[in-house]
Short mmCIF file of C-alpha atoms in Angstrom, two decimals:
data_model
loop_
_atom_site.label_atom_id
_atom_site.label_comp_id
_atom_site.label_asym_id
_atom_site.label_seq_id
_atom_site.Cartn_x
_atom_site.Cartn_y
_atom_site.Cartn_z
CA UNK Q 1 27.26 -133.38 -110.81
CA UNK Q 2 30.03 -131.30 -111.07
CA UNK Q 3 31.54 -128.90 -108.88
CA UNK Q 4 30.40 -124.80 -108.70
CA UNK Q 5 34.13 -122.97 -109.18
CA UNK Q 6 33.84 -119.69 -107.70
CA UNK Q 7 35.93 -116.61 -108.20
CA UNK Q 8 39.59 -116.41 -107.11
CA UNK Q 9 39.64 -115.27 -103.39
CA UNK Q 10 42.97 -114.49 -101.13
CA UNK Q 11 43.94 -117.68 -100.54
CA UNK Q 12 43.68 -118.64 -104.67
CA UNK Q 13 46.32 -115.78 -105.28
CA UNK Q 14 48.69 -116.31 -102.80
CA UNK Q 15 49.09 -120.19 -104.55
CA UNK Q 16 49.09 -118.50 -107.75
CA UNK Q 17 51.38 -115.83 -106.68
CA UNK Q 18 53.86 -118.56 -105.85
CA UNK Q 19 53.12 -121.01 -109.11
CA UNK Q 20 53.99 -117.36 -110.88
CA UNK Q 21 57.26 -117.02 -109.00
CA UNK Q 22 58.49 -120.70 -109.68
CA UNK Q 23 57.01 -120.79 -113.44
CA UNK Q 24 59.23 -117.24 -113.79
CA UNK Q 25 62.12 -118.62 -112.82
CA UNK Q 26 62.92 -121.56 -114.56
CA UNK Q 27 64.24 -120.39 -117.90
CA UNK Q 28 66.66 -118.35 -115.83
CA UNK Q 29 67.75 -121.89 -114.33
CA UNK Q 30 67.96 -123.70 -117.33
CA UNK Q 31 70.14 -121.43 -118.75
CA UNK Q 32 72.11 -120.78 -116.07
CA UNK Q 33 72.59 -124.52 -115.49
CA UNK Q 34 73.59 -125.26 -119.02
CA UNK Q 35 77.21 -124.38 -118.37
CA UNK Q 36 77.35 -128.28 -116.79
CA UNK Q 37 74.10 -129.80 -118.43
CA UNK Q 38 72.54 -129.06 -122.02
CA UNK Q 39 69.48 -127.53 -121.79
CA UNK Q 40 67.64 -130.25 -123.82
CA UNK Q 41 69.14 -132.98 -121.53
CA UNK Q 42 67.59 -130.70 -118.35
CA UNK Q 43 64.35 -130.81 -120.15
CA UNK Q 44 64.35 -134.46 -120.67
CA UNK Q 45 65.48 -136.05 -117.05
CA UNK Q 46 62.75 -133.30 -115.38
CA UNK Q 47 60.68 -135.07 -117.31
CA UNK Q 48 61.57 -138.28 -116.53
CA UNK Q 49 61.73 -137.35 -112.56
CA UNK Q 50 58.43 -136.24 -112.91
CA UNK Q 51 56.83 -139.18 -114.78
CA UNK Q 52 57.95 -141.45 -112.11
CA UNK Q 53 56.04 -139.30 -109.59
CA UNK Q 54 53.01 -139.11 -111.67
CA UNK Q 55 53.48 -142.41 -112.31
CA UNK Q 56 53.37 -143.60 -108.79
CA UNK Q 57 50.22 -141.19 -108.07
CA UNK Q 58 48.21 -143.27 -111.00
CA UNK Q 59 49.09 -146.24 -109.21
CA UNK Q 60 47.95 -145.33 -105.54
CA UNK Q 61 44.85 -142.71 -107.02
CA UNK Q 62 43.75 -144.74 -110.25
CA UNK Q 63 43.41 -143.45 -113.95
CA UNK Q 64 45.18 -146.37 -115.74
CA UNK Q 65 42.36 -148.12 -116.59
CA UNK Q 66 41.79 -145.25 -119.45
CA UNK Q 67 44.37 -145.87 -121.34
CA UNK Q 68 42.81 -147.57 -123.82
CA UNK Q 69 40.50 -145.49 -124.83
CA UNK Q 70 43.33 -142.14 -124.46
CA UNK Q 71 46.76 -143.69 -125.72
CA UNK Q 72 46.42 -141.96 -129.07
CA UNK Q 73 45.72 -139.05 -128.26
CA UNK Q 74 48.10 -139.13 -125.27
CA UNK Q 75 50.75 -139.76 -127.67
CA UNK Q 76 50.42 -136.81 -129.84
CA UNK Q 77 50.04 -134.49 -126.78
CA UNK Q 78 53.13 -135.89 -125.49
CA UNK Q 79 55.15 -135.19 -128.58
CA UNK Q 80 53.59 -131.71 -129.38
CA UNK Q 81 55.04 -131.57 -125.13
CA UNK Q 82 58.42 -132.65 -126.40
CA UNK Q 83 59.04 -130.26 -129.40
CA UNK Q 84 57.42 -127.60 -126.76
CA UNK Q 85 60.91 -128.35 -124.25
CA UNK Q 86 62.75 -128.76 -127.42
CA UNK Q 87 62.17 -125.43 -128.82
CA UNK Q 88 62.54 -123.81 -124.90
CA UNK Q 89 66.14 -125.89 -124.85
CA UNK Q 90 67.32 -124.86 -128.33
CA UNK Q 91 65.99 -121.29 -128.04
CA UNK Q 92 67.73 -120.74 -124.72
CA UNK Q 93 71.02 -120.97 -126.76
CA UNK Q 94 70.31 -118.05 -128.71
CA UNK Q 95 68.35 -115.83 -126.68
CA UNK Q 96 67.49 -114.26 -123.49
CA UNK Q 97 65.28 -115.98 -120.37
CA UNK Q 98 63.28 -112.88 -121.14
CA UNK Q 99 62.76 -113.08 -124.40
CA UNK Q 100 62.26 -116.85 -124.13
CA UNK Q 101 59.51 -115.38 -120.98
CA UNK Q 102 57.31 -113.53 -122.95
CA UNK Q 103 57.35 -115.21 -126.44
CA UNK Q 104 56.32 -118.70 -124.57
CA UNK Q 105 53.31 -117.16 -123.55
CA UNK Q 106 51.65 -116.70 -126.61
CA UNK Q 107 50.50 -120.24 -125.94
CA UNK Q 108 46.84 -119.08 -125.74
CA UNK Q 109 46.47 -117.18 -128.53
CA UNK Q 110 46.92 -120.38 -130.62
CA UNK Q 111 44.84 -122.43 -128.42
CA UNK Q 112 42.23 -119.96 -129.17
CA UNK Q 113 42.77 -120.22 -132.53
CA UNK Q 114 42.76 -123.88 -133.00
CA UNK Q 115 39.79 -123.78 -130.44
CA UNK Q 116 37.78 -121.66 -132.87
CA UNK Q 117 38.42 -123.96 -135.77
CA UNK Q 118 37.80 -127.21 -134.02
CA UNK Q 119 34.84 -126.52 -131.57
CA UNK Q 120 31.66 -124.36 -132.27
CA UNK Q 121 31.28 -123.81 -128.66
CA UNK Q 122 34.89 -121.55 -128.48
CA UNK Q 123 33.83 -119.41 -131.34
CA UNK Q 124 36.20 -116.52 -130.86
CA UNK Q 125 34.62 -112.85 -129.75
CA UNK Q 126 35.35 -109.67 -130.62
CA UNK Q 127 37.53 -108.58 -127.74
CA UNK Q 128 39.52 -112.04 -128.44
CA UNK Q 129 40.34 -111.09 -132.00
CA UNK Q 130 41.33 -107.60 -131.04
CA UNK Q 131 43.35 -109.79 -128.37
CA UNK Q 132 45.06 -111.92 -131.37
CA UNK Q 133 46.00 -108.47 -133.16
CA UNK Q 134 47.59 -107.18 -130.12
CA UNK Q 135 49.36 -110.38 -129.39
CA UNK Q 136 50.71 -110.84 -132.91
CA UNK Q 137 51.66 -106.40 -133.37
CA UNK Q 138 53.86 -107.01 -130.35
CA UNK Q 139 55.80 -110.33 -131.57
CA UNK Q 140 56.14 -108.34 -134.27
CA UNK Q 141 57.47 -105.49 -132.94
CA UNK Q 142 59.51 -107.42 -130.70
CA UNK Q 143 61.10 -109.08 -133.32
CA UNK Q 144 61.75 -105.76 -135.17
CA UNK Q 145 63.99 -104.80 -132.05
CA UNK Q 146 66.00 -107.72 -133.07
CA UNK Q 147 66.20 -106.79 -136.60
CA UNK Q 148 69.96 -106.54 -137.79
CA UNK Q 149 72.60 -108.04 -139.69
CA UNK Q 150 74.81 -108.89 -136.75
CA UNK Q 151 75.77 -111.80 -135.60
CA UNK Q 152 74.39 -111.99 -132.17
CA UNK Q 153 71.05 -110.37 -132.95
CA UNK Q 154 70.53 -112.69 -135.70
CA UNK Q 155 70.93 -115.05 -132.96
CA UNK Q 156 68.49 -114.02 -130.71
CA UNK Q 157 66.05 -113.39 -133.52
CA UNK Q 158 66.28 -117.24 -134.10
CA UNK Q 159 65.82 -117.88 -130.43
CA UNK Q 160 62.87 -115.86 -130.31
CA UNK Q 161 61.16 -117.68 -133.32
CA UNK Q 162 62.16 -120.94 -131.16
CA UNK Q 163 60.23 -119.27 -128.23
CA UNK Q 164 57.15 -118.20 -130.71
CA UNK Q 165 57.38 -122.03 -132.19
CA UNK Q 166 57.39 -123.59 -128.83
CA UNK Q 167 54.17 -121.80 -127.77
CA UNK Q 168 52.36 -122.41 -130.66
CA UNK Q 169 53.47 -126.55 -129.95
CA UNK Q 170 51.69 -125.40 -126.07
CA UNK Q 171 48.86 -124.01 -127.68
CA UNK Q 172 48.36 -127.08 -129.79
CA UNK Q 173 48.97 -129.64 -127.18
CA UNK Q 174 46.09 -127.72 -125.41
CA UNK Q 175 43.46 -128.19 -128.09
CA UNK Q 176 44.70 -132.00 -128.43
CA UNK Q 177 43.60 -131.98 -124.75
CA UNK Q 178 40.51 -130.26 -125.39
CA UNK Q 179 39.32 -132.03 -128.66
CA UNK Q 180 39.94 -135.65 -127.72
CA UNK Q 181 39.02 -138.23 -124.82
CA UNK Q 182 41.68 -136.84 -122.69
CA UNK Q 183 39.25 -134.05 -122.07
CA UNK Q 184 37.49 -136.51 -119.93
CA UNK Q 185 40.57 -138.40 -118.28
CA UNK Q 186 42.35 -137.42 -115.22
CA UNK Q 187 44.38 -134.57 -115.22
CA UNK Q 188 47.20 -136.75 -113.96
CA UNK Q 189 46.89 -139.41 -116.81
CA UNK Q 190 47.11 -136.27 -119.25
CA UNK Q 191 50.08 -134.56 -117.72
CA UNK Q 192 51.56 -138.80 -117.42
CA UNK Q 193 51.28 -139.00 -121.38
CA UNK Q 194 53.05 -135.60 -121.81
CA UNK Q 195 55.92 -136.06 -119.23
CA UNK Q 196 56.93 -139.57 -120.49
CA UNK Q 197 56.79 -139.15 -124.06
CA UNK Q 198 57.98 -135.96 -123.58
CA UNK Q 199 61.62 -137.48 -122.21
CA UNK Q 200 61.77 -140.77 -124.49
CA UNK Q 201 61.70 -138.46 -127.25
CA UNK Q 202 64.39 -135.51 -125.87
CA UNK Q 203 66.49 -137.72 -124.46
CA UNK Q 204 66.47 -139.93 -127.90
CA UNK Q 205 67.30 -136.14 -129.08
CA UNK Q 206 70.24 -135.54 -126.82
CA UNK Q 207 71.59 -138.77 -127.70
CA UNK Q 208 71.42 -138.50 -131.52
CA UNK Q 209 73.09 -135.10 -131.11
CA UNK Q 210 76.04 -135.74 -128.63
CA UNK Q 211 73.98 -133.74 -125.84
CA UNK Q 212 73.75 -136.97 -123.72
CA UNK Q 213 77.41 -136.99 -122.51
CA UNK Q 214 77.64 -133.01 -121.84
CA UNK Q 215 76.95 -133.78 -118.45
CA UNK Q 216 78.76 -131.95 -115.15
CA UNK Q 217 76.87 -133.50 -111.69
CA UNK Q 218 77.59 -130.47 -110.48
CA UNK Q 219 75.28 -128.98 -107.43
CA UNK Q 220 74.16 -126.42 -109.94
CA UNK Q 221 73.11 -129.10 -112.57
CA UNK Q 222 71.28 -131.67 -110.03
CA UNK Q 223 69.40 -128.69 -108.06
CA UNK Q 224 68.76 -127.67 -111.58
CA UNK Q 225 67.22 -131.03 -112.48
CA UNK Q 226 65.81 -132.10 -109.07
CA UNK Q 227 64.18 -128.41 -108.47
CA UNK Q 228 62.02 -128.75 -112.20
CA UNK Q 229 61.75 -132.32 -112.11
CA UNK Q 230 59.70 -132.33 -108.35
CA UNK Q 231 58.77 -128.77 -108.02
CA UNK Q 232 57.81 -127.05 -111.60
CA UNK Q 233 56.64 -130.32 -113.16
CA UNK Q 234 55.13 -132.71 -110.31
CA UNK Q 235 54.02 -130.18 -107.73
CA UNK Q 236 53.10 -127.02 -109.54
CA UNK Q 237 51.25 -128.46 -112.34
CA UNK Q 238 49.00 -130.64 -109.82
CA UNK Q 239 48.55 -127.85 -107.63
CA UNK Q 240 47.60 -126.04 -111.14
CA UNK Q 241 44.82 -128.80 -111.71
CA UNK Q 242 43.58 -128.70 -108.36
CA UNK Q 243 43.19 -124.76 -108.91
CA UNK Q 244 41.40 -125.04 -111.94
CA UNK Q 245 38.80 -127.80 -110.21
CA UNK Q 246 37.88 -124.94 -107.41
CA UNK Q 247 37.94 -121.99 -109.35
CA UNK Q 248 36.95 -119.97 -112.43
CA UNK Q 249 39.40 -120.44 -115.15
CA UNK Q 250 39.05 -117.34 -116.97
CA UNK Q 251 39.92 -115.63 -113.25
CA UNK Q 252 43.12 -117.69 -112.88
CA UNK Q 253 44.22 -116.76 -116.28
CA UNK Q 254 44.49 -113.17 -115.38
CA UNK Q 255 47.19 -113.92 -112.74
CA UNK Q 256 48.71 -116.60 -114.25
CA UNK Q 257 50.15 -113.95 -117.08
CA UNK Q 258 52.51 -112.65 -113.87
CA UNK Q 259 54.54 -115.69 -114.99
CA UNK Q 260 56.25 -113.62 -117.78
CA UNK Q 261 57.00 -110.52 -115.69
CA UNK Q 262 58.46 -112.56 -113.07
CA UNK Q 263 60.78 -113.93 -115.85
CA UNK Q 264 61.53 -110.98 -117.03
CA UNK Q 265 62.83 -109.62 -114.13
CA UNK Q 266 64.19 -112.58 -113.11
CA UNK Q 267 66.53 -112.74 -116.30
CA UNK Q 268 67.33 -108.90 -116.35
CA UNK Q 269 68.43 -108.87 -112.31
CA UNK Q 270 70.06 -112.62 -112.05
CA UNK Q 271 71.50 -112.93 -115.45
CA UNK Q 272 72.13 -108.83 -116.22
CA UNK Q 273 70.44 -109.40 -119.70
CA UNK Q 274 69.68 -106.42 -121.73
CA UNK Q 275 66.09 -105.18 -122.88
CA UNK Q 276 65.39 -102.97 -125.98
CA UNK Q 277 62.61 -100.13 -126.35
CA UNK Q 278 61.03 -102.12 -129.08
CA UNK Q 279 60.81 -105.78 -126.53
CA UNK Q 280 59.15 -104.05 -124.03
CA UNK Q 281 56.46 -102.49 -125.51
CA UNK Q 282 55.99 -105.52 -127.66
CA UNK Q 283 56.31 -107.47 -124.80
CA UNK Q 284 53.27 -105.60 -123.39
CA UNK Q 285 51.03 -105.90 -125.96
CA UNK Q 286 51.72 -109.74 -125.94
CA UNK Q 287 50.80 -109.66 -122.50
CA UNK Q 288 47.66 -107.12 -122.88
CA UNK Q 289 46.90 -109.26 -125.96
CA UNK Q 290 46.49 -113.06 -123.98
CA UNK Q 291 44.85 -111.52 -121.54
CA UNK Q 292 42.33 -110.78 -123.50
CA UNK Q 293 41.85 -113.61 -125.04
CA UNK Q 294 42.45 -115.94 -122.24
CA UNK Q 295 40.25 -113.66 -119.87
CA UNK Q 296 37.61 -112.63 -122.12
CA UNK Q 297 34.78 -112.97 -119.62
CA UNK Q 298 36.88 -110.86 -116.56
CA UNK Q 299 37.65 -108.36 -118.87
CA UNK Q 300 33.93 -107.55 -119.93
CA UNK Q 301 33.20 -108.00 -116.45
CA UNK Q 302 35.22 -105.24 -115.62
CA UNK Q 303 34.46 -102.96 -118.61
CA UNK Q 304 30.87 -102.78 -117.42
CA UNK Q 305 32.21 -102.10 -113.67
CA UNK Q 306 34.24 -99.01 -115.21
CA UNK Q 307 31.19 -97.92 -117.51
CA UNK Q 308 28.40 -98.70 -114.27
#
């Protein structure tokens, strides 16, 4: 029989006030750590750190007899998880922690789209389309901020794509999730098969492409490392699990879309990086847009509050 989840209450915010604050900040540390160690070599050794820690939890919790019946599956969520960090690495090079922010979180809106395809039971709604619209306007005019033959915006324009591309690779790795066995496996054995295929297949990347020996073990580069290795992807992402078993997940979507705004600011205070008219009002239909379709159910929930 499984578990009632009830609404978020004080306690559930404060955790996901602080997953928001360390999710925010870690394209501003990959990129400022990539003066001493490539951003695609970052993504692959937190990776690696946090297999081994997942790894170990398997061992001492159990889940390993399922993967038999999962391996495929775990495979191709892995790799979608790889070109995800791929696209977040590579992107960083060309545009803002912002930018990279905001665009990553259009992760839902594709989920919801492959959802609707793939499962009769996520038939999209009304609200969730208009979500979709909103979403897609404000990449759009986002994107048309960036719009320009120089140089450096054609840069960032390329970054942001990267950032687009690597949440639509989120967004499928979700519905892999969803629409196989691993819908049924331990969230650790899921988030095992995306963490170490994830780094076999960036750090064969890094070492095809030279990135391997760009190295500084600079304080910077290991706190870097160590710091989204342990606490963004071991801690944070179990703690996320553990959320989602107590508590409505439409509910926990709603604050989880702080995570861009923290970036944001994050990138515009730490790393002074400029923001255009056109990004942040795109930027907030993105946002108004996932919640939407993420939230669906709180948002109808409070539409008849307002009209009661």
């Amino acid at each position: 029989m499984s578990a009632v989840r009830k609404n978020p209450d004080a306690f559930a915010f404060q955790v996901m006030l602080g997953l928001c604050l360390i999710w925010g900040c870690q394209q501003v540390l990959i990129k400022t750590a990539a003066v001493d160690i490539a951003p695609v070599m970052q993504a692959a050794l937190r990776n690696g750190i946090a297999a081994v820690l997942v790894a170990l939890m398997l061992c001492w919790r159990g889940g390993w007899d399922q993967v038999g019946s999962t391996w495929r599956a775990g495979l191709l969520a892995g790799g979608l998880f790889g070109v995800e960090f791929l696209f977040i690495a590579e992107g960083l090079k060309l545009t803002s922690a912002a930018h990279m922010s905001v665009f990553l979180y259009t992760a839902p809106v594709f989920t919801a789209l492959g959802l609707h395809f793939r499962l009769p039971s996520e038939q999209l709604r009304f609200l969730q389309w208009l979500g979709i619209l909103l979403a897609f306007g404000g990449i759009a005019m986002a994107f048309a901020g960036g719009m320009s033959f120089e140089e450096m915006d054609g840069r960032m324009l390329l970054g942001d794509a990267f950032g687009v591309i690597a949440g639509l690779a989120w967004g499928a790795t979700t519905v892999v999730v969803r629409c196989s066995r691993l819908s049924e496996a331990p969230a650790t054995l899921t988030l095992f098969y995306q963490l170490a295929v994830g780094f076999a297949g960036l750090l064969l990347i890094a070492l095809l492409s030279g990135q391997i020996g760009a190295v500084s073990l600079t304080p910077l580069a290991m706190g870097s490392v160590l710091f989204q290795g342990v606490v963004v992807s071991f801690i944070s992402y179990l703690t996320w699990f553990w959320l989602l078993r107590k508590y409505l997940a439409s509910n926990l979507a709603v604050f989880s879309f702080i995570t861009p705004l923290f970036g944001v600011t994050f990138g515009v205070l730490l790393l002074d990086e400029p923001l255009s008219v056109n990004f942040v009002i795109g930027a907030l239909l993105v946002l108004l847009g996932v919640v939407l379709v993420s939230a669906e159910p709180w948002v109808k929930q409070q539409l008849r509050k307002l009209v009661g």
